Amino acid sequence: MEKKKTGRTRAAKTTAKAAAEKAVEVTVAAAEKVSETAAEVAEKVSAADLPAKAEKAVEKAAEKVPAKKTTARRTAVKETVYLQYMGKEINQNDIIEEVKKIWTEQLGKKASEMKTLAVYLKPEENTAYYVINDEVRGSVQI
């Protein structure tokens, strides 16, 4: 019986060896075919076509990428403050403009020299007091 097993083992080894050799041949043939195909493609595509084809590829890739969510910019809110006291209405912006006018016209300073402005409203005295650049103090009638 040993002879039969040995014969079968040899036949199996021979068949396996033949199958392995065939697999190597098929793999080499496939690699050659891929190389030939790549060479054919390279010959067909000219250098002038590459930028256009690359641009199309980028466009296709961009279509697949989800678009970024954009957030709407908030617009600046126009703010106006009114002080209503004993039948009078005082607008904050009017007082600020009056103080800036005093700064430039009466004091002869440039508008760009004004760094800080603090306004204090005293409606019971009918007066707005101001401090400019922590140095200049004054008042305006409201």
Short mmCIF file of C-alpha atoms in Angstrom, two decimals:
data_model
loop_
_atom_site.label_atom_id
_atom_site.label_comp_id
_atom_site.label_asym_id
_atom_site.label_seq_id
_atom_site.Cartn_x
_atom_site.Cartn_y
_atom_site.Cartn_z
CA MET A 1 0.00 0.00 0.00
CA GLU A 2 2.81 2.30 0.59
CA LYS A 3 3.68 2.22 -3.07
CA LYS A 4 0.22 3.39 -4.03
CA LYS A 5 0.33 6.25 -1.50
CA THR A 6 3.74 7.25 -2.72
CA GLY A 7 2.54 7.18 -6.31
CA ARG A 8 -0.46 9.24 -5.44
CA THR A 9 1.66 11.65 -3.47
CA ARG A 10 4.04 12.04 -6.39
CA ALA A 11 1.15 12.59 -8.78
CA ALA A 12 -0.36 15.19 -6.46
CA LYS A 13 2.97 16.96 -6.15
CA THR A 14 3.41 16.93 -9.91
CA THR A 15 -0.10 18.30 -10.43
CA ALA A 16 0.42 21.00 -7.80
CA LYS A 17 3.73 21.95 -9.37
CA ALA A 18 2.13 22.17 -12.81
CA ALA A 19 -0.73 24.28 -11.40
CA ALA A 20 1.75 26.63 -9.72
CA GLU A 21 3.75 26.98 -12.94
CA LYS A 22 0.54 27.68 -14.84
CA ALA A 23 -0.46 30.31 -12.24
CA VAL A 24 2.92 32.02 -12.66
CA GLU A 25 2.52 32.03 -16.44
CA VAL A 26 -0.98 33.54 -16.17
CA THR A 27 0.25 36.20 -13.71
CA VAL A 28 3.17 37.14 -15.97
CA ALA A 29 0.84 37.33 -18.99
CA ALA A 30 -1.59 39.53 -17.08
CA ALA A 31 1.22 41.85 -15.99
CA GLU A 32 2.45 42.12 -19.58
CA LYS A 33 -1.09 42.88 -20.75
CA VAL A 34 -1.43 45.65 -18.13
CA SER A 35 1.92 47.10 -19.21
CA GLU A 36 0.85 47.05 -22.85
CA THR A 37 -2.48 48.70 -22.00
CA ALA A 38 -0.75 51.41 -19.99
CA ALA A 39 1.66 52.05 -22.86
CA GLU A 40 -1.23 52.27 -25.34
CA VAL A 41 -3.06 54.76 -23.11
CA ALA A 42 0.07 56.85 -22.71
CA GLU A 43 0.49 56.98 -26.48
CA LYS A 44 -3.14 58.02 -27.02
CA VAL A 45 -3.14 60.83 -24.45
CA SER A 46 -1.14 63.80 -25.55
CA ALA A 47 0.46 66.25 -23.13
CA ALA A 48 -2.01 68.93 -24.25
CA ASP A 49 -4.97 66.80 -23.15
CA LEU A 50 -3.65 66.24 -19.65
CA PRO A 51 -4.62 69.65 -18.13
CA ALA A 52 -8.18 69.40 -19.49
CA LYS A 53 -8.56 65.82 -18.30
CA ALA A 54 -7.12 66.70 -14.91
CA GLU A 55 -9.57 69.60 -14.64
CA LYS A 56 -12.48 67.29 -15.45
CA ALA A 57 -11.27 64.78 -12.86
CA VAL A 58 -11.10 67.53 -10.24
CA GLU A 59 -14.63 68.68 -11.14
CA LYS A 60 -15.96 65.14 -10.80
CA ALA A 61 -14.23 64.73 -7.46
CA ALA A 62 -15.63 68.06 -6.28
CA GLU A 63 -19.15 66.92 -7.16
CA LYS A 64 -18.74 63.93 -4.86
CA VAL A 65 -17.54 66.03 -1.93
CA PRO A 66 -20.40 67.48 0.11
CA ALA A 67 -20.65 71.24 -0.07
CA LYS A 68 -19.52 73.25 2.95
CA LYS A 69 -22.25 74.80 4.97
CA THR A 70 -21.96 78.54 4.77
CA THR A 71 -23.12 80.74 7.55
CA ALA A 72 -24.76 83.99 6.72
CA ARG A 73 -22.91 87.01 7.97
CA ARG A 74 -24.74 88.99 10.50
CA THR A 75 -25.37 92.49 9.40
CA ALA A 76 -24.55 95.30 11.75
CA VAL A 77 -27.54 96.37 13.76
CA LYS A 78 -28.36 100.04 13.57
CA GLU A 79 -28.69 101.12 17.15
CA THR A 80 -30.42 104.25 18.36
CA VAL A 81 -30.95 105.20 21.99
CA TYR A 82 -33.57 107.74 23.03
CA LEU A 83 -34.01 109.13 26.51
CA GLN A 84 -37.51 110.34 27.17
CA TYR A 85 -37.91 112.51 30.25
CA MET A 86 -40.60 115.00 31.22
CA GLY A 87 -41.90 115.49 27.69
CA LYS A 88 -38.46 115.67 26.04
CA GLU A 89 -36.85 113.15 23.75
CA ILE A 90 -33.05 113.06 23.64
CA ASN A 91 -31.24 111.09 20.92
CA GLN A 92 -27.85 109.64 21.88
CA ASN A 93 -26.44 110.10 18.37
CA ASP A 94 -27.33 113.80 18.32
CA ILE A 95 -25.41 114.38 21.54
CA ILE A 96 -22.36 112.45 20.29
CA GLU A 97 -22.34 114.45 17.04
CA GLU A 98 -22.56 117.69 19.02
CA VAL A 99 -19.57 116.66 21.19
CA LYS A 100 -17.54 115.71 18.08
CA LYS A 101 -18.38 119.09 16.56
CA ILE A 102 -17.09 120.83 19.71
CA TRP A 103 -13.90 118.71 19.55
CA THR A 104 -13.10 119.63 15.95
CA GLU A 105 -14.47 123.16 15.58
CA GLN A 106 -14.15 124.79 18.99
CA LEU A 107 -11.08 122.94 20.28
CA GLY A 108 -9.38 122.72 16.85
CA LYS A 109 -8.50 119.03 17.19
CA LYS A 110 -8.59 116.34 14.50
CA ALA A 111 -11.36 113.76 14.63
CA SER A 112 -8.71 111.00 14.52
CA GLU A 113 -7.22 112.31 17.79
CA MET A 114 -10.39 111.38 19.69
CA LYS A 115 -9.74 107.97 21.21
CA THR A 116 -12.40 107.73 23.93
CA LEU A 117 -15.67 109.50 24.57
CA ALA A 118 -17.90 109.11 27.61
CA VAL A 119 -21.25 110.91 27.79
CA TYR A 120 -23.27 111.31 30.99
CA LEU A 121 -26.90 112.43 30.65
CA LYS A 122 -28.53 114.41 33.44
CA PRO A 123 -32.04 115.15 32.19
CA GLU A 124 -33.05 116.85 35.46
CA GLU A 125 -30.36 119.47 34.72
CA ASN A 126 -31.15 119.43 30.98
CA THR A 127 -27.41 118.78 30.38
CA ALA A 128 -25.13 116.11 28.90
CA TYR A 129 -21.62 115.99 30.36
CA TYR A 130 -18.76 114.51 28.32
CA VAL A 131 -15.16 113.38 28.87
CA ILE A 132 -12.87 113.00 25.85
CA ASN A 133 -9.63 110.96 26.06
CA ASP A 134 -9.91 111.04 29.87
CA GLU A 135 -8.66 114.67 29.77
CA VAL A 136 -11.12 117.11 28.20
CA ARG A 137 -14.35 117.69 30.10
CA GLY A 138 -17.36 119.72 29.11
CA SER A 139 -21.11 119.83 28.80
CA VAL A 140 -23.85 120.55 26.23
CA GLN A 141 -27.44 121.62 26.77
CA ILE A 142 -30.03 119.03 25.73
#
